[in-house]
Short mmCIF file of C-alpha atoms and ligand atoms in Angstrom, two decimals:
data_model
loop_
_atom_site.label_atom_id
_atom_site.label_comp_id
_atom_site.label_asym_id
_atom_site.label_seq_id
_atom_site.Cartn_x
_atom_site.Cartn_y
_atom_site.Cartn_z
CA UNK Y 1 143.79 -42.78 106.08
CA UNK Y 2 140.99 -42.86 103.66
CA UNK Y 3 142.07 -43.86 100.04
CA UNK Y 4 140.51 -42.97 96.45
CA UNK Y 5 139.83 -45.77 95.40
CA UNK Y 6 140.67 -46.19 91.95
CA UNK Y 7 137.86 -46.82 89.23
CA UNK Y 8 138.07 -49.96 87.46
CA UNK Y 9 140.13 -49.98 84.09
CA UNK Y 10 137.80 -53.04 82.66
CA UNK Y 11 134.55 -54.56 83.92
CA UNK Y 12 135.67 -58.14 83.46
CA UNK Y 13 138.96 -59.39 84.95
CA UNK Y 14 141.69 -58.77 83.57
CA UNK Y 15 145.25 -58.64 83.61
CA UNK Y 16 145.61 -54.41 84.04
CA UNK Y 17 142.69 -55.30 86.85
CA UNK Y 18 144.81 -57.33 88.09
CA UNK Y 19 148.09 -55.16 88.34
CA UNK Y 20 146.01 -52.20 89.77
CA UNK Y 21 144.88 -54.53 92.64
CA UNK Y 22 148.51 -55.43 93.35
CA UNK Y 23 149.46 -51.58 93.24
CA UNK Y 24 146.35 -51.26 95.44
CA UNK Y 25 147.91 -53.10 98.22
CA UNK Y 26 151.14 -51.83 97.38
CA UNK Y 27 150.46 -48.21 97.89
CA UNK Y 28 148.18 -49.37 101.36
CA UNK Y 29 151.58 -51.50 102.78
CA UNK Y 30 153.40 -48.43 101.94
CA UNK Y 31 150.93 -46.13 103.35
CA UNK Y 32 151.76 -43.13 101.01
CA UNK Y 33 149.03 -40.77 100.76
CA UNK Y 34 145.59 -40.06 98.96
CA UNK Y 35 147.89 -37.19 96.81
CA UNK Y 36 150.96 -39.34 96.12
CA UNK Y 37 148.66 -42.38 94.94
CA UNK Y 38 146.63 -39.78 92.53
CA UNK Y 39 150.38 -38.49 91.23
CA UNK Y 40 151.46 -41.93 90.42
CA UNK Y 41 148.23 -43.21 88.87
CA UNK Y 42 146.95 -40.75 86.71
CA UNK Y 43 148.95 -40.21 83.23
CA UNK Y 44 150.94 -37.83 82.79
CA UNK Y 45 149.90 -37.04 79.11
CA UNK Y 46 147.26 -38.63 76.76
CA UNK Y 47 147.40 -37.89 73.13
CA UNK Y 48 144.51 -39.48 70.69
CA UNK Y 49 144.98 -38.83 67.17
CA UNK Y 50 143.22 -39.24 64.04
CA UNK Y 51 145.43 -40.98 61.23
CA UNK Y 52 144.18 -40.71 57.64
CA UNK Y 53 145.80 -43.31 55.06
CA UNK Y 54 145.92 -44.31 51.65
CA UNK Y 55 145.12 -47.88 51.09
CA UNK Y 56 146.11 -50.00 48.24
CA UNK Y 57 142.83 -50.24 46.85
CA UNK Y 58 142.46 -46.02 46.03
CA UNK Y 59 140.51 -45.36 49.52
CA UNK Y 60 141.33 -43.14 52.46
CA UNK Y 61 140.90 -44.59 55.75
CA UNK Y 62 140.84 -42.81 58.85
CA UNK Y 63 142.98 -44.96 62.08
CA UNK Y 64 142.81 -43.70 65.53
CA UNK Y 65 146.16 -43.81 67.76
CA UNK Y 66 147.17 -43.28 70.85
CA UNK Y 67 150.08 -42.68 72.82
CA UNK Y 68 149.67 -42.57 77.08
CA UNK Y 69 153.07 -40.94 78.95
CA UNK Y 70 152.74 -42.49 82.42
CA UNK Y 71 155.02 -41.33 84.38
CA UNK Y 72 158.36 -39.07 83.55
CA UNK Y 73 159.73 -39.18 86.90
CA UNK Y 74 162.70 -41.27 86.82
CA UNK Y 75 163.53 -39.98 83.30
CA UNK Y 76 161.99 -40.00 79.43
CA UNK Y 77 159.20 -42.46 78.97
CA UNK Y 78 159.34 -45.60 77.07
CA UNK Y 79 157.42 -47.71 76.17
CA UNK Y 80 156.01 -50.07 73.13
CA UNK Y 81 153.68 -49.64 70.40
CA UNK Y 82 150.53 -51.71 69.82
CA UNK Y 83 148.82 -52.75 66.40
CA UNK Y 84 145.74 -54.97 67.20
CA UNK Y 85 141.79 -54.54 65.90
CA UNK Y 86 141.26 -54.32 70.13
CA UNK Y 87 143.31 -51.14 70.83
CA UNK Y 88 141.89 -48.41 73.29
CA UNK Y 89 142.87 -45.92 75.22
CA UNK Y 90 142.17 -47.80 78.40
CA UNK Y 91 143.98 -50.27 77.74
CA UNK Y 92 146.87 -48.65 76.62
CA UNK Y 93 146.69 -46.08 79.86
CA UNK Y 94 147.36 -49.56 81.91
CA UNK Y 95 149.96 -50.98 80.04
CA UNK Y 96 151.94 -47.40 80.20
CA UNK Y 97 151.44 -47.51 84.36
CA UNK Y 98 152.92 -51.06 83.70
CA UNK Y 99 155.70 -49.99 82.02
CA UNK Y 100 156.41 -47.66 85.22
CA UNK Y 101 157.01 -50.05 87.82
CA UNK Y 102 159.21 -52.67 85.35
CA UNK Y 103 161.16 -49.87 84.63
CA UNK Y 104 161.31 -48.45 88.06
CA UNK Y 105 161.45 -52.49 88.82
CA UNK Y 106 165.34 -52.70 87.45
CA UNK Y 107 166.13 -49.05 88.00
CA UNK Y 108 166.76 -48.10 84.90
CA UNK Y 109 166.19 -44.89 84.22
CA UNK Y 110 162.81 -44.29 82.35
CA UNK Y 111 159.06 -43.70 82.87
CA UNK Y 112 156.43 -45.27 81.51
CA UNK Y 113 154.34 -45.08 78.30
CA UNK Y 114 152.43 -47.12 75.69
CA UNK Y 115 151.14 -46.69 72.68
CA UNK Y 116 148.65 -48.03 70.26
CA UNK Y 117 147.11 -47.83 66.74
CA UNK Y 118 143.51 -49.61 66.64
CA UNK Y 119 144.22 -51.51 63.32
CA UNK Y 120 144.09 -55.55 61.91
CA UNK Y 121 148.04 -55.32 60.79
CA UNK Y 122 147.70 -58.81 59.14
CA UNK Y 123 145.34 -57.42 56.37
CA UNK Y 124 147.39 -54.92 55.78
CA UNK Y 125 149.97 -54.59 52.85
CA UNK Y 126 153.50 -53.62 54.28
CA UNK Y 127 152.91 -50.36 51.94
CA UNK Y 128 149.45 -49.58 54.18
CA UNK Y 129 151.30 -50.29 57.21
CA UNK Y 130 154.47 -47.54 56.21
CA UNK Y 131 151.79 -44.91 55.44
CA UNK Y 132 150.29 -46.12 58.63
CA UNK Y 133 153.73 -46.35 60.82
CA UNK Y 134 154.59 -42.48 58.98
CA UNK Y 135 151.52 -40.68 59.62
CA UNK Y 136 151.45 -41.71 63.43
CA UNK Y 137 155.29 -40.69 64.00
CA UNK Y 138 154.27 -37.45 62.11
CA UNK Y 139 151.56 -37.26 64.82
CA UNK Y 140 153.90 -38.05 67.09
CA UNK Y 141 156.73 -35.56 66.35
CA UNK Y 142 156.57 -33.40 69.15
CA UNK Y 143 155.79 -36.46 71.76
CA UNK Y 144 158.85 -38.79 70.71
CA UNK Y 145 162.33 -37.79 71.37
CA UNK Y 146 165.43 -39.45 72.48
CA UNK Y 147 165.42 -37.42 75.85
CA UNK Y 148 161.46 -37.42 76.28
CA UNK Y 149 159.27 -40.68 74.75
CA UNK Y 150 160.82 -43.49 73.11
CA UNK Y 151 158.85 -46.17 71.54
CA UNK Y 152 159.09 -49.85 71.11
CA UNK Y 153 157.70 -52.63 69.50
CA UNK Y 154 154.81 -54.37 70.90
CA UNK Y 155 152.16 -56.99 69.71
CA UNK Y 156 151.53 -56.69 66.06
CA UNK Y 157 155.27 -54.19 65.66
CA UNK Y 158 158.79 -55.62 65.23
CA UNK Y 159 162.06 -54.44 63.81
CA UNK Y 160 160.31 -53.08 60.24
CA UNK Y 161 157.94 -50.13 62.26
CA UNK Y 162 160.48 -49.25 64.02
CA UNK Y 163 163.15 -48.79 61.37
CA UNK Y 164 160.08 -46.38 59.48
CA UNK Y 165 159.52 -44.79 62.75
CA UNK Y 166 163.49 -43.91 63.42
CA UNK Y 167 163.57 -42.51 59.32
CA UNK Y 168 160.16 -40.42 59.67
CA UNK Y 169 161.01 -38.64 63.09
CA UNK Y 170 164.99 -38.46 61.59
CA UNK Y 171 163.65 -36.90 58.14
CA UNK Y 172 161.59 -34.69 60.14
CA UNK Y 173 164.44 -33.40 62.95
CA UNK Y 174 166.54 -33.35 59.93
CA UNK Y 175 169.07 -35.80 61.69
CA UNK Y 176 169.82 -38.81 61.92
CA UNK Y 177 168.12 -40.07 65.37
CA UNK Y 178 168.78 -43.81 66.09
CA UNK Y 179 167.90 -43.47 69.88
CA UNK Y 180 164.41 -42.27 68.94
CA UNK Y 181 163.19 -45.88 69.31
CA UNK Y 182 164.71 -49.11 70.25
CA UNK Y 183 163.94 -52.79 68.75
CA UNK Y 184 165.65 -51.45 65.49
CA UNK Y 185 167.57 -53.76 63.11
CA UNK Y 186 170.56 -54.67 64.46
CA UNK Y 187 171.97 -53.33 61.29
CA UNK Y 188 170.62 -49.61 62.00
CA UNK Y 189 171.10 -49.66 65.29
CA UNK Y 190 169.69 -52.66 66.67
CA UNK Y 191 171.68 -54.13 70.13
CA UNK Y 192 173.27 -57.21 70.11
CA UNK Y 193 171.21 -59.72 72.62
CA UNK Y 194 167.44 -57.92 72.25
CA UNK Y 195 166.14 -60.73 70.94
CA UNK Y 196 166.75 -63.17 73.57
CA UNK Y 197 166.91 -60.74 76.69
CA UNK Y 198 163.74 -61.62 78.05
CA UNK Y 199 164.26 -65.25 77.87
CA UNK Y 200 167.61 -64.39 79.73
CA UNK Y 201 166.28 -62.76 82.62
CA UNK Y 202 163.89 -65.49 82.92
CA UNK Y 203 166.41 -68.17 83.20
CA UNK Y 204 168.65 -65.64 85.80
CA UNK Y 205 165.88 -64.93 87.89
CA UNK Y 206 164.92 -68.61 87.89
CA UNK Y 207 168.72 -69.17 88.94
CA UNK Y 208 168.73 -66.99 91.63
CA UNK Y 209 165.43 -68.11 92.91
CA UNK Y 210 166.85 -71.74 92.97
CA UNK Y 211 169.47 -70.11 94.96
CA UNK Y 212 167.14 -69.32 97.69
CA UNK Y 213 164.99 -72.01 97.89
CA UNK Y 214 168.50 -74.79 97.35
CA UNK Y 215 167.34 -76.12 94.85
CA UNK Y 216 170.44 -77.48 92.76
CA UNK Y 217 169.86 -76.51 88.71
CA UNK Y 218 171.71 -80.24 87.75
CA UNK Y 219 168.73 -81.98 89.28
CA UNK Y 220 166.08 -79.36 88.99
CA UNK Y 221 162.82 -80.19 86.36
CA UNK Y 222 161.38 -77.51 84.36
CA UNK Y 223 158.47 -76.96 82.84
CA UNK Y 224 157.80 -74.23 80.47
CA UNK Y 225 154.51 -72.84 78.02
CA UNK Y 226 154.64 -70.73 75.23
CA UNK Y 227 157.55 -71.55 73.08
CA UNK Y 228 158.09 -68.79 71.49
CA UNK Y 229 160.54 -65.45 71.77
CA UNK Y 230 160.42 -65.63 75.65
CA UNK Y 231 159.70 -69.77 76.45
CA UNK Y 232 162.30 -70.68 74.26
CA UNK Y 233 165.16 -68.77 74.72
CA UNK Y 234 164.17 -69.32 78.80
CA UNK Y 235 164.26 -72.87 77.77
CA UNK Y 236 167.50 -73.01 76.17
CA UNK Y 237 169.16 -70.92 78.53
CA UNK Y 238 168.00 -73.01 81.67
CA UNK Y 239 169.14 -76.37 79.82
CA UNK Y 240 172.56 -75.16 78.87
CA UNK Y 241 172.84 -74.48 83.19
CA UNK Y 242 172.17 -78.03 83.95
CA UNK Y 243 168.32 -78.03 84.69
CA UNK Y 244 165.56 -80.80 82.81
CA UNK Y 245 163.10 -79.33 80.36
CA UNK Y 246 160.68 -81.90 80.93
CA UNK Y 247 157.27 -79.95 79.08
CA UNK Y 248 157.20 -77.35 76.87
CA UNK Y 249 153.89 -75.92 74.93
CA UNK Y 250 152.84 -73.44 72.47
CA UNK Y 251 148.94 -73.68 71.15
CA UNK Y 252 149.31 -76.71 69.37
CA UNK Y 253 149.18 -78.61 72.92
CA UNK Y 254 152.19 -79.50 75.27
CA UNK Y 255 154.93 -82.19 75.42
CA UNK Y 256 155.99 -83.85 77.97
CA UNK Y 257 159.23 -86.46 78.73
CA UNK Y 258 160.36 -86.79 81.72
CA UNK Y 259 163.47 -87.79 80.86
CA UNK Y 260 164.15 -84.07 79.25
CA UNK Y 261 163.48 -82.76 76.18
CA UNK Y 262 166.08 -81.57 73.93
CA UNK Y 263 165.73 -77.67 73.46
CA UNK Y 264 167.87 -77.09 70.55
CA UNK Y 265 166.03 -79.83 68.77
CA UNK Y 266 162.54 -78.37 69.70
CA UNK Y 267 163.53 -75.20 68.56
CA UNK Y 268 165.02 -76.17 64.82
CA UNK Y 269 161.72 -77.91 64.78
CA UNK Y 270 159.07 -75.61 65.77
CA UNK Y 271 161.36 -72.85 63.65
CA UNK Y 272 161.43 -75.62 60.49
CA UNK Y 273 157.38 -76.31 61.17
CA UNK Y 274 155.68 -72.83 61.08
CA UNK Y 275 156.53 -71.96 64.34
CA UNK Y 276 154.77 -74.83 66.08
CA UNK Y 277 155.73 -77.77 67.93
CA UNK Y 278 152.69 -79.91 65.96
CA UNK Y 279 153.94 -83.66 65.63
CA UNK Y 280 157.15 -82.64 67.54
CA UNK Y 281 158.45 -86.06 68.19
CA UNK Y 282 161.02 -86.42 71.04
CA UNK Y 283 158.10 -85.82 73.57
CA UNK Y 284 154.75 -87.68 74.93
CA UNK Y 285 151.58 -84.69 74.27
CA UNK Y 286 150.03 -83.82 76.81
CA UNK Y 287 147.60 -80.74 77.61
CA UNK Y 288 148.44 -76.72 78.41
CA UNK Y 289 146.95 -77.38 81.30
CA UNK Y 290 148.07 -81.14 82.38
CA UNK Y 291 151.28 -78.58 81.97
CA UNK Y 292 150.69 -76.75 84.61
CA UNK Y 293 149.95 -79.36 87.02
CA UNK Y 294 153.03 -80.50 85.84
CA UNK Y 295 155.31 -81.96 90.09
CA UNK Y 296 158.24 -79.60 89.06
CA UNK Y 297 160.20 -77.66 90.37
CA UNK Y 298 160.14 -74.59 88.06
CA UNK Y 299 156.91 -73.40 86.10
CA UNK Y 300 158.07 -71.09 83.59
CA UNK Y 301 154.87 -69.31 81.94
CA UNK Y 302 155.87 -67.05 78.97
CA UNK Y 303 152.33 -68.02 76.67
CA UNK Y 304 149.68 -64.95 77.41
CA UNK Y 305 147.92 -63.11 80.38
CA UNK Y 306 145.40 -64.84 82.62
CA UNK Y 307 147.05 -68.67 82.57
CA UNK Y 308 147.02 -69.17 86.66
CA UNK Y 309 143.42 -68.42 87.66
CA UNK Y 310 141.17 -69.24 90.90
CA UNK Y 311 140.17 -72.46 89.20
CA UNK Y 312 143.38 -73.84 88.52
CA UNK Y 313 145.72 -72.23 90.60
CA UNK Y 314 145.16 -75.48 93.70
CA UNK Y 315 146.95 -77.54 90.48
CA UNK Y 316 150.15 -76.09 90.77
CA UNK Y 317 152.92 -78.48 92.42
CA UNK Y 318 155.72 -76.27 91.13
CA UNK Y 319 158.13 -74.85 93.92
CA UNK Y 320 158.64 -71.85 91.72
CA UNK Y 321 156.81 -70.21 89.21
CA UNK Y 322 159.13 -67.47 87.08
CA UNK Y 323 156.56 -65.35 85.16
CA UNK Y 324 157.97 -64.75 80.84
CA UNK Y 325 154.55 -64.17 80.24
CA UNK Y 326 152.59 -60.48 81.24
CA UNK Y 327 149.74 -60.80 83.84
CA UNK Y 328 149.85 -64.30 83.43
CA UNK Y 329 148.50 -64.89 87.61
CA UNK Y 330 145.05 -63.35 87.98
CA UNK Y 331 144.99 -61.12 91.57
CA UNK Y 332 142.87 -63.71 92.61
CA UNK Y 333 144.79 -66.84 92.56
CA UNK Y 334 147.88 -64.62 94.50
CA UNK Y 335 146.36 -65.51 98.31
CA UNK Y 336 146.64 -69.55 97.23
CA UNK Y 337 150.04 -69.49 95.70
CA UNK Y 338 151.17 -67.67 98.77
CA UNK Y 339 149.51 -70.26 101.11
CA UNK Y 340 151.23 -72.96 99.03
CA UNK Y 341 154.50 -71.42 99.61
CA UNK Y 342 155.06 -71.42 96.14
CA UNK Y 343 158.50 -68.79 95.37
CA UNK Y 344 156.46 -66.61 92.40
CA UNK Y 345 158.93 -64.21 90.54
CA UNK Y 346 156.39 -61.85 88.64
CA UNK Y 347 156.14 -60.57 85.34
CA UNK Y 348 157.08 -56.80 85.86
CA UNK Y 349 160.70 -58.21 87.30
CA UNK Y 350 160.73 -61.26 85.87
CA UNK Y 351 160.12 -60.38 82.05
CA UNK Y 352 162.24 -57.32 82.55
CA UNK Y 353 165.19 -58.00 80.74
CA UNK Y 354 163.71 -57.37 77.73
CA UNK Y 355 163.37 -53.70 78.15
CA UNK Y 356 166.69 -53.55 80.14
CA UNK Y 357 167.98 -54.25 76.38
CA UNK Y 358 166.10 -51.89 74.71
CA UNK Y 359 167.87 -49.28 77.48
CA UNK Y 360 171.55 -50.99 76.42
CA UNK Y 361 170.39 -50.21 72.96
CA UNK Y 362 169.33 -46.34 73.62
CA UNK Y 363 172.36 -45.89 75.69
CA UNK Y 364 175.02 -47.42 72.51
CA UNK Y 365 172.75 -44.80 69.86
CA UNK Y 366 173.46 -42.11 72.43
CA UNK Y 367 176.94 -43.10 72.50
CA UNK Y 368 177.48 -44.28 69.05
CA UNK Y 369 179.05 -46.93 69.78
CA UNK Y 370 178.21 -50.70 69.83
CA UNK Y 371 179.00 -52.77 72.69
CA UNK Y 372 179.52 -56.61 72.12
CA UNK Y 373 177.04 -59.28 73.01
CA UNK Y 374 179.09 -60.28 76.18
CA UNK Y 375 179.20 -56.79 77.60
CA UNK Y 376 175.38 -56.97 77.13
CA UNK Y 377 174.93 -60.33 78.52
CA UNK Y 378 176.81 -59.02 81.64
CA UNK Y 379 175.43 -56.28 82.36
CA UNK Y 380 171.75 -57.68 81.91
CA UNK Y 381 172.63 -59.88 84.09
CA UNK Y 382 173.64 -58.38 86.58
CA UNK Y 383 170.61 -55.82 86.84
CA UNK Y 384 168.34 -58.95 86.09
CA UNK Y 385 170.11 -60.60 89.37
CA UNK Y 386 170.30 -57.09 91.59
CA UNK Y 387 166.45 -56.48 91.21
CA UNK Y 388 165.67 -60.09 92.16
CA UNK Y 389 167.78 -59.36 95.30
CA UNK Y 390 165.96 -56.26 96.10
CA UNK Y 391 162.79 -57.52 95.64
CA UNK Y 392 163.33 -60.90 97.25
CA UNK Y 393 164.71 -58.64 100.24
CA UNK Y 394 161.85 -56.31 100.29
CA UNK Y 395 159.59 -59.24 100.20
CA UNK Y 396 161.08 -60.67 103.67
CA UNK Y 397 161.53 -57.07 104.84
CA UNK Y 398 157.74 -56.63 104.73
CA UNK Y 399 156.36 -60.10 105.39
CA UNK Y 400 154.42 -59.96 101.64
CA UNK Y 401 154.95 -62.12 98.49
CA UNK Y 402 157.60 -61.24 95.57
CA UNK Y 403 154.78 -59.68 93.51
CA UNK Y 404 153.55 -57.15 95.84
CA UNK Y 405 157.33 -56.61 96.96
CA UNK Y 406 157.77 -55.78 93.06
CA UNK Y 407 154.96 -52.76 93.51
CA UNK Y 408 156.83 -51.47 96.60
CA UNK Y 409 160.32 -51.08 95.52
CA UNK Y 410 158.68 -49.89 92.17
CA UNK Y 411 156.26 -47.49 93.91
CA UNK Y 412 159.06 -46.20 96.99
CA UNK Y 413 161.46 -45.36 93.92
CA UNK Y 414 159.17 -43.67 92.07
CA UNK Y 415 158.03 -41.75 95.04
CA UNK Y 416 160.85 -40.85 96.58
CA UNK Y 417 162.02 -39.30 93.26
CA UNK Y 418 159.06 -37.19 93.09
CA UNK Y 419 159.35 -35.86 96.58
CA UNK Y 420 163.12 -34.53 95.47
CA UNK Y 421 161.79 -33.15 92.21
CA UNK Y 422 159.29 -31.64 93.51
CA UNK Y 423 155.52 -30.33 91.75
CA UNK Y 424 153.93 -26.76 91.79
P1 LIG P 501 155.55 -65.15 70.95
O1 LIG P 501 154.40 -64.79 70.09
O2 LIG P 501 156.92 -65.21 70.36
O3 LIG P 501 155.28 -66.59 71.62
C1 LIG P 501 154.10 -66.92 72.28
C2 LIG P 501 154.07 -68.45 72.47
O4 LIG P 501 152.95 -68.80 73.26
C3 LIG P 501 153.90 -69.21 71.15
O5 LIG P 501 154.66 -70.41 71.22
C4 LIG P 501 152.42 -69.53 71.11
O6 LIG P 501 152.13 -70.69 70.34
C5 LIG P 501 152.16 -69.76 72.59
N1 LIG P 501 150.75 -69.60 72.96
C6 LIG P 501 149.90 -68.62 72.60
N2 LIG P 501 148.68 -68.84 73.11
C7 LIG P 501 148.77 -69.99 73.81
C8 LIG P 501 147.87 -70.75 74.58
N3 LIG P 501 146.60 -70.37 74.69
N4 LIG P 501 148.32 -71.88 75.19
C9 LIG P 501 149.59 -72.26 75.06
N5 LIG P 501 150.52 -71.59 74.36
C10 LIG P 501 150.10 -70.48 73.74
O7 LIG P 501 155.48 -64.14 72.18
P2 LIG P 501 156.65 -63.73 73.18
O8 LIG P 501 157.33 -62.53 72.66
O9 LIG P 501 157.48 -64.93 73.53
O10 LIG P 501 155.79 -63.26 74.44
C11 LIG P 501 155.22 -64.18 75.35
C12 LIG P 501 154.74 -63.42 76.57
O11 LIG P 501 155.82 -62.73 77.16
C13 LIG P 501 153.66 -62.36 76.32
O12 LIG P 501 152.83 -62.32 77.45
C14 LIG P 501 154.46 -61.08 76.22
O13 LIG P 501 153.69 -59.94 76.54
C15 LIG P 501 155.51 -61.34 77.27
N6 LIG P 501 156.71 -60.52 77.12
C16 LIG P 501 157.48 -60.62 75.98
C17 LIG P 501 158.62 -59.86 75.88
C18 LIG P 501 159.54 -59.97 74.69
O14 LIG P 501 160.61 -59.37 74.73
N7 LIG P 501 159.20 -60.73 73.66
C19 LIG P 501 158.98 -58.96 76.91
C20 LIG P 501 158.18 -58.88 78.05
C21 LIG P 501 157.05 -59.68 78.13
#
């Protein structure tokens, strides 16, 4: 069967390089064909828009955004929204395909989108960025809606956008819409347990891999970088079930002690210290990537993309690495952790719980009702824990690692849903 092969979304590796080379081999291992692979790659919709502001100082300046619908096959798109000076359209068409398969990843029911404002949101005035956050949902109007797109924060967006998203589009509709948008204030909307859902699905995938590979959590060693929303709460959560934090990092360096390093104290220090662990005292510093080569049994990376490369990857003693952090393995380091054996839950099911949150919090607007953190925690879990199994079952089905098992029960959902929908 001959296959299209898909043009490059960067030059340079990258991480979106990266997942399209995984979906590559996906789609081959799947064997769907040439037409199926164009329907699930190509976006659905692209809209670019020009934004015109009013700045502080008097001046008018003009911001392009962008919002990329993947895929609205299993159901309305979702999918966060980017403020960063390195915004484009290309980028944000990968991270909307992303979005597909983690949604498709933990069956909830949603497509795929991202969007994006090319902007520098920290020399911006919080008035500049309203005007900013307004004119795009104005833009936006007849793209978000509860049962079509629904937005998110992303890097450079938290709880503030989205609460001036969720009044514009309201104002606009002329009701009140909480389940416009999700990562509201918990006070307008907001679910209970957002904020430390990814870091939970972390420490239950981690559990469930130990599971498999009997590996007791009282005497398993942990290391984790990045210490920040994801690392830390993944940190917490995996001490407070018996296993040793014995590194944690953030950009200041790492910190090491064998004996275990206490979490809660970390994080009332890197919260009292500017959000770093600088001078953090109860540990032995070491480097990000002494870290890494860290003989434990869990590697928890939840820092940035492109960590594990072809360079360092032969490092790596860890018997598991559970991935907080998006495109954190580089395609090409994959063949090496497989030949090491190494049990590699990756980001698009590992990292998922946050956005099966954001789902618990559209589904309580919808209802109008708030559920309580336990009834979140439960169910999180439990779709955190039933994608693992699927995937770790796919993966032995079809002989291939957890990653590309990820893209096929991703891809065969998405797929078969398409076939009973039908096109034209
Ligand atoms: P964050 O900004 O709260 O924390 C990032 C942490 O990584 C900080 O401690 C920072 O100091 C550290 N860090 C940054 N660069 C580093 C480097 N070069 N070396 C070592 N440490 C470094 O971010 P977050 O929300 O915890 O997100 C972390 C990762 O998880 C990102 O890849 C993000 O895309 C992904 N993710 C986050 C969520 C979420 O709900 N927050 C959901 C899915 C995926």
């Amino acid at each position: 069967m001959a296959y299209l092969e898909p043009a490059p979304i960067h030059d340079k590796e990258n991480p979106l390089d990266s997942m399209m080379s995984r979906f590559n081999e996906a789609t081959r291992i799947l064997g769907i064909t040439d037409e199926m692979y164009q329907i699930l790659k190509v976006p659905l919709r692209q809209v670019v828009v020009g934004l015109p502001v009013s700045m502080d100082d008097g001046s008018i300046k003009v911001f392009e955004g962008y919002r990329v619908i993947h895929s609205t096959i299993l159901g309305p798109s979702k999918g966060g929204i980017r403020f960063d000076m390195g915004v484009t359209l290309n980028e944000v068409q990968a991270l909307a395909a992303w979005m597909t398969w983690k949604c498709a990843v933990v069956d909830i029911p949603y497509g795929g989108a991202k969007g994006g404002i090319a902007c520098n949101p920290r020399n911006m005035s919080a008035g500049e960025l309203e005007r900013l956050m307004r004119a795009y949902t104005q833009a936006m109007l007849d793209v978000f809606g509860p049962d079509r797109d629904i937005p998110a924060p992303d890097m450079g967006t938290g709880p503030r956008e989205m609460a001036w998203l969720m009044d514009e589009y309201s104002k606009a509709k002329g009701m009140t819409t909480p389940a416009v948008v999700t990562g509201k204030p918990i006070v307008m909307g907001g679910s209970l347990g957002r904020v430390e859902a990814t870091g939970r699905g972390v420490m239950v995938c981690a559990l469930a891999g130990m599971e498999r590979l009997r590996i007791n959590p009282y005497k398993a060693t942990c290391a984790v970088q990045g210490f920040g929303n994801v690392g830390s709460h993944a940190a917490y959560l995996l001490q407070e079930r018996g296993v040793t934090i014995v590194a944690v990092s953030d950009v200041s360096g790492a910190y090491y002690n064998a004996q275990g390093i206490d979490i809660v104290e970390a994080m009332k220090y890197s919260e009292q210290n500017k959000k770093s662990l600088e001078g953090f005292a109860g540990a032995e510093k070491i480097t990000n990537e002494e870290l890494l080569a860290l003989p434990v049994d869990i590697l928890v990376p939840a820092a940035k993309e492109d960590v594990i490369t072809e360079e360092n990857v032969h490092n790596i003693k860890a018997k598991m690495i559970v991935e907080g952090a998006n495109g954190h393995t580089v395609a090409g380091a994959d063949k090496v952790i497989n030949e090491k054996g190494i049990l590699a839950v990756p980001d698009i099911l590992a990292n998922a719980g946050g956005v099966t949150v954001s789902y618990f919090e559209w589904v309580q607007n919808r209802l109008g009702y708030k559920w309580t953190l336990e009834r979140i925690e439960r169910r999180s879990d439990r779709i955190m824990r039933d994608a693992f199994e699927k995937v770790y079952d796919t993966a032995q089905k079809y002989q291939v690692s957890m990653r590309i098992a990820a893209y096929i029960v991703a891809i065969e959902k998405v797929s078969q849903t398409y076939k009973f929908r039908g096109g034209y």
